[in-house]
């Protein structure tokens, strides 16, 4: 049975919004929120056919709601829910993914049924706690965990990190053989068809959605597919678009093929850790962000749930290996089995880095380091020791370690790309000359600096400057909207000592200003005492330009140290370097 509910009040404000409800399996109802006229999704999607947000209700002895919907459907969704569900009989709210298009009404559901237990991955629960700011009952689940609702509705959970956020899980109901996947296998496609009867109309949107949302994490797609291999699936209940019944195997096979094609050419780092141990989550997040800044993919592997085949395959095929020490399982016995498997799977062409987690019972780091070095892996950053609660400085150290590893892995590619530039063009572009500057920034406990030459005044009213910053520069994290920095202008007669200092390759977390005379600007960032002039700036906008960000900042104040001093000028011969 399919029911449609229109909301005329919404027609003008937000385009046409309708709610479709239907029984899709035994004791299972789909709520499809049809957003007919939405034309953009995040920054990456230009939508041609609107979208839908799908939510599901399973009634066993216990009742579970799977995901909610976008907040724009508040009126219709809650009207239907409150008429058709007894709030005292709603036991669980399963959150497969917390992006607001699926979690937009969680706060309202909790107000209506305050006793409901929110079920999700550890990361999802953390996201929700930050989003909702009120206490609620939780159940953290990951691969292998089950929840029996009774009446045959035995749910199994599958971790599917990075699809589309790190929080994602799938929920499988063995009683109805329905697999609930939220974003995965979805498409932004809105029509009255509940199921995938018309694949020829859907294919282009299905592919576009994969390319935008899933393709960047193709290896995670393959891992998730492997984890659901053993499930008998009659229906894939996605969070967007029609539900996949008639052609489900074909759709799933497309994901497998596209992802396999993608990973064949991809450089990636496998990051092994134990999710619920020590400060692993925080450290992993910072290292992974650093690696990703360099365009290298990251595959997170939780050693407490990954099977040995998965560990072996990833440890063997990754270009780089990062290991967060797992807990010792038995002080007198062999090391953690996943770590043993990893050590027998790596090879001498790989690079690596290690970190302690601060868990208190880590496998000792140095025997593992010695083994990896004996095999021939190149250590790109020194072992990161975590003795206390991580601080902002720890985050910066880990982020910079990730950048170093990514830059090491892409060094040959960068050289190759620069050689491909037409020689005439290369020389002509090289004739663009600039001044020489040092950008310095401080934010809380964090500080950083970089030499900049792609700098220009960019506006008169208000006064503003623009600086081009490579995406994989450590300082980039301190140059977001509202951040403040100092542009230090170097002097022609006196620039070399500062250039030499700031051109050094600093180890992760190193103080860039050690041995350099500085004093604080009004905005807190360091002014270099030997600069010719300084300008205090505040970031107003950022523009993504391929491998660089153009940072536009308004300028607040500035001074010149020597009125007759000349700015150092940088004359280049070619365009393939600064
Ligand atoms: Fe449909 Fe990632 O939210």
PDB file of N, CA, C and O in Angstrom, residues 509-532:
ATOM      1  N   UNK A 509      55.378  18.819  14.114  1.00  0.00           N
ATOM      2  CA  UNK A 509      55.196  19.425  15.427  1.00  0.00           C
ATOM      3  C   UNK A 509      56.310  20.359  15.851  1.00  0.00           C
ATOM      4  O   UNK A 509      56.240  20.958  16.935  1.00  0.00           O
ATOM      5  N   UNK A 510      57.362  20.528  15.015  1.00  0.00           N
ATOM      6  CA  UNK A 510      58.512  21.355  15.430  1.00  0.00           C
ATOM      7  C   UNK A 510      58.120  22.827  15.508  1.00  0.00           C
ATOM      8  O   UNK A 510      57.262  23.298  14.751  1.00  0.00           O
ATOM      9  N   UNK A 511      58.757  23.548  16.445  1.00  0.00           N
ATOM     10  CA  UNK A 511      58.535  24.991  16.596  1.00  0.00           C
ATOM     11  C   UNK A 511      59.263  25.710  15.458  1.00  0.00           C
ATOM     12  O   UNK A 511      60.488  25.711  15.395  1.00  0.00           O
ATOM     13  N   UNK A 512      58.503  26.319  14.567  1.00  0.00           N
ATOM     14  CA  UNK A 512      59.089  27.010  13.399  1.00  0.00           C
ATOM     15  C   UNK A 512      59.873  28.252  13.812  1.00  0.00           C
ATOM     16  O   UNK A 512      60.651  28.790  13.028  1.00  0.00           O
ATOM     17  N   UNK A 513      59.643  28.751  15.020  1.00  0.00           N
ATOM     18  CA  UNK A 513      60.227  30.039  15.404  1.00  0.00           C
ATOM     19  C   UNK A 513      61.416  29.897  16.360  1.00  0.00           C
ATOM     20  O   UNK A 513      61.936  30.912  16.832  1.00  0.00           O
ATOM     21  N   UNK A 514      61.836  28.672  16.639  1.00  0.00           N
ATOM     22  CA  UNK A 514      62.978  28.486  17.547  1.00  0.00           C
ATOM     23  C   UNK A 514      64.209  29.170  16.949  1.00  0.00           C
ATOM     24  O   UNK A 514      64.556  28.936  15.785  1.00  0.00           O
ATOM     25  N   UNK A 515      64.842  30.050  17.705  1.00  0.00           N
ATOM     26  CA  UNK A 515      66.050  30.730  17.245  1.00  0.00           C
ATOM     27  C   UNK A 515      65.775  31.968  16.407  1.00  0.00           C
ATOM     28  O   UNK A 515      66.706  32.591  15.887  1.00  0.00           O
ATOM     29  N   UNK A 516      64.517  32.346  16.233  1.00  0.00           N
ATOM     30  CA  UNK A 516      64.154  33.515  15.411  1.00  0.00           C
ATOM     31  C   UNK A 516      63.564  34.590  16.324  1.00  0.00           C
ATOM     32  O   UNK A 516      62.705  34.303  17.155  1.00  0.00           O
ATOM     33  N   UNK A 517      64.016  35.836  16.150  1.00  0.00           N
ATOM     34  CA  UNK A 517      63.476  36.938  16.959  1.00  0.00           C
ATOM     35  C   UNK A 517      62.080  37.317  16.463  1.00  0.00           C
ATOM     36  O   UNK A 517      61.907  37.655  15.283  1.00  0.00           O
ATOM     37  N   UNK A 518      61.132  37.265  17.377  1.00  0.00           N
ATOM     38  CA  UNK A 518      59.752  37.649  17.013  1.00  0.00           C
ATOM     39  C   UNK A 518      59.149  38.487  18.141  1.00  0.00           C
ATOM     40  O   UNK A 518      59.647  38.467  19.262  1.00  0.00           O
ATOM     41  N   UNK A 519      58.103  39.197  17.821  1.00  0.00           N
ATOM     42  CA  UNK A 519      57.276  39.809  18.857  1.00  0.00           C
ATOM     43  C   UNK A 519      55.827  39.746  18.383  1.00  0.00           C
ATOM     44  O   UNK A 519      55.563  39.630  17.172  1.00  0.00           O
ATOM     45  N   UNK A 520      54.877  39.722  19.335  1.00  0.00           N
ATOM     46  CA  UNK A 520      53.495  39.449  18.926  1.00  0.00           C
ATOM     47  C   UNK A 520      52.809  40.653  18.288  1.00  0.00           C
ATOM     48  O   UNK A 520      52.955  41.785  18.756  1.00  0.00           O
ATOM     49  N   UNK A 521      52.063  40.394  17.248  1.00  0.00           N
ATOM     50  CA  UNK A 521      51.220  41.417  16.625  1.00  0.00           C
ATOM     51  C   UNK A 521      49.963  41.588  17.469  1.00  0.00           C
ATOM     52  O   UNK A 521      49.681  40.777  18.357  1.00  0.00           O
ATOM     53  N   UNK A 522      49.177  42.620  17.174  1.00  0.00           N
ATOM     54  CA  UNK A 522      47.897  42.800  17.879  1.00  0.00           C
ATOM     55  C   UNK A 522      47.005  41.577  17.703  1.00  0.00           C
ATOM     56  O   UNK A 522      46.224  41.244  18.583  1.00  0.00           O
ATOM     57  N   UNK A 523      47.106  40.927  16.551  1.00  0.00           N
ATOM     58  CA  UNK A 523      46.236  39.772  16.321  1.00  0.00           C
ATOM     59  C   UNK A 523      46.830  38.477  16.876  1.00  0.00           C
ATOM     60  O   UNK A 523      46.277  37.389  16.662  1.00  0.00           O
ATOM     61  N   UNK A 524      47.963  38.559  17.583  1.00  0.00           N
ATOM     62  CA  UNK A 524      48.536  37.389  18.268  1.00  0.00           C
ATOM     63  C   UNK A 524      49.574  36.636  17.461  1.00  0.00           C
ATOM     64  O   UNK A 524      50.341  35.848  18.014  1.00  0.00           O
ATOM     65  N   UNK A 525      49.627  36.841  16.155  1.00  0.00           N
ATOM     66  CA  UNK A 525      50.593  36.105  15.331  1.00  0.00           C
ATOM     67  C   UNK A 525      51.975  36.731  15.458  1.00  0.00           C
ATOM     68  O   UNK A 525      52.093  37.925  15.753  1.00  0.00           O
ATOM     69  N   UNK A 526      53.036  35.948  15.231  1.00  0.00           N
ATOM     70  CA  UNK A 526      54.381  36.489  15.410  1.00  0.00           C
ATOM     71  C   UNK A 526      54.787  37.441  14.276  1.00  0.00           C
ATOM     72  O   UNK A 526      54.570  37.149  13.098  1.00  0.00           O
ATOM     73  N   UNK A 527      55.376  38.563  14.664  1.00  0.00           N
ATOM     74  CA  UNK A 527      56.022  39.467  13.703  1.00  0.00           C
ATOM     75  C   UNK A 527      57.501  39.121  13.726  1.00  0.00           C
ATOM     76  O   UNK A 527      58.101  38.981  14.809  1.00  0.00           O
ATOM     77  N   UNK A 528      58.102  38.968  12.555  1.00  0.00           N
ATOM     78  CA  UNK A 528      59.538  38.672  12.503  1.00  0.00           C
ATOM     79  C   UNK A 528      60.297  39.986  12.686  1.00  0.00           C
ATOM     80  O   UNK A 528      60.115  40.938  11.905  1.00  0.00           O
ATOM     81  N   UNK A 529      61.164  40.033  13.703  1.00  0.00           N
ATOM     82  CA  UNK A 529      61.846  41.287  14.041  1.00  0.00           C
ATOM     83  C   UNK A 529      62.704  41.778  12.883  1.00  0.00           C
ATOM     84  O   UNK A 529      62.921  42.988  12.737  1.00  0.00           O
ATOM     85  N   UNK A 530      63.186  40.865  12.027  1.00  0.00           N
ATOM     86  CA  UNK A 530      64.085  41.289  10.956  1.00  0.00           C
ATOM     87  C   UNK A 530      63.374  41.476   9.610  1.00  0.00           C
ATOM     88  O   UNK A 530      64.024  41.605   8.569  1.00  0.00           O
ATOM     89  N   UNK A 531      62.051  41.501   9.644  1.00  0.00           N
ATOM     90  CA  UNK A 531      61.314  41.753   8.395  1.00  0.00           C
ATOM     91  C   UNK A 531      61.373  43.240   8.066  1.00  0.00           C
ATOM     92  O   UNK A 531      61.513  44.080   8.950  1.00  0.00           O
ATOM     93  N   UNK A 532      61.239  43.561   6.774  1.00  0.00           N
ATOM     94  CA  UNK A 532      61.223  44.967   6.347  1.00  0.00           C
ATOM     95  C   UNK A 532      59.907  45.637   6.764  1.00  0.00           C
ATOM     96  O   UNK A 532      59.881  46.806   7.113  1.00  0.00           O
TER      97      UNK A 532
END
